[in-house]
C-alpha positions as a Markdown table, in Angstrom:
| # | Residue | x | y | z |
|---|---|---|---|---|
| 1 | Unk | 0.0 | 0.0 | 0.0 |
| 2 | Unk | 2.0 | 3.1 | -1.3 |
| 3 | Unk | 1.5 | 6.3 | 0.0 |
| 4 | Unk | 1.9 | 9.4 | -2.0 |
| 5 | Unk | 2.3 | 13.2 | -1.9 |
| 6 | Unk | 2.5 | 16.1 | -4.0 |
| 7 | Unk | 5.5 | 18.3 | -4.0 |
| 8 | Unk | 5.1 | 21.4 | -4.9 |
| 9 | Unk | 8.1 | 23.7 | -5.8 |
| 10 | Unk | 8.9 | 26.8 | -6.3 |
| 11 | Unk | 9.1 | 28.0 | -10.3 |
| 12 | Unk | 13.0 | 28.4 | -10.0 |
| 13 | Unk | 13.6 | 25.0 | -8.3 |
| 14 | Unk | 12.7 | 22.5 | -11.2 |
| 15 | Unk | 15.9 | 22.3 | -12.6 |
| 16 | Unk | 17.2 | 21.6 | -8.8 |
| 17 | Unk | 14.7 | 18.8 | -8.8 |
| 18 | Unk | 14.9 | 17.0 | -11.3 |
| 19 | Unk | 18.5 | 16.8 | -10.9 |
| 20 | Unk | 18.7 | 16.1 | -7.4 |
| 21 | Unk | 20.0 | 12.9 | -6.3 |
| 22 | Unk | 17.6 | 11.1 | -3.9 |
| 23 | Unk | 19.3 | 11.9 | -0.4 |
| 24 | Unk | 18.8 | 15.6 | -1.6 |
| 25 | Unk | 15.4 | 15.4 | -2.5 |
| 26 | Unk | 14.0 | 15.5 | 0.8 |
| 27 | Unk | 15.1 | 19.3 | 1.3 |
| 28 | Unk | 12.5 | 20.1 | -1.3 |
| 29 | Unk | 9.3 | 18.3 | 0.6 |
| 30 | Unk | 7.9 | 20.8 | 2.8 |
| 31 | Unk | 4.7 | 21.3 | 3.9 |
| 32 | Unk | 2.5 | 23.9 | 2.1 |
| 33 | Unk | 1.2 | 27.2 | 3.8 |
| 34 | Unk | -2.7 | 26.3 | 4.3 |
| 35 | Unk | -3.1 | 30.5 | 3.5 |
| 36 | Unk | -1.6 | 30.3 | -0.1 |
């Protein structure tokens, strides 16, 4: 049973992202502001 999430990033991190290695990844999962 896989659990999944949406990340949502800022427009000047997809680049970051998607060439993150997996250990780095994590610094890009935050929780998003419930007022945005």
């Amino acid at each position: 049973d896989e659990k999944r999430m949406v990340v949502i990033l800022p427009k000047g991190s997809y680049a970051d992202w998607l060439t993150a290695r997996p250990e780095q990844s994590a610094a890009f999962m935050n929780q998003y502001p419930a007022d945005r």
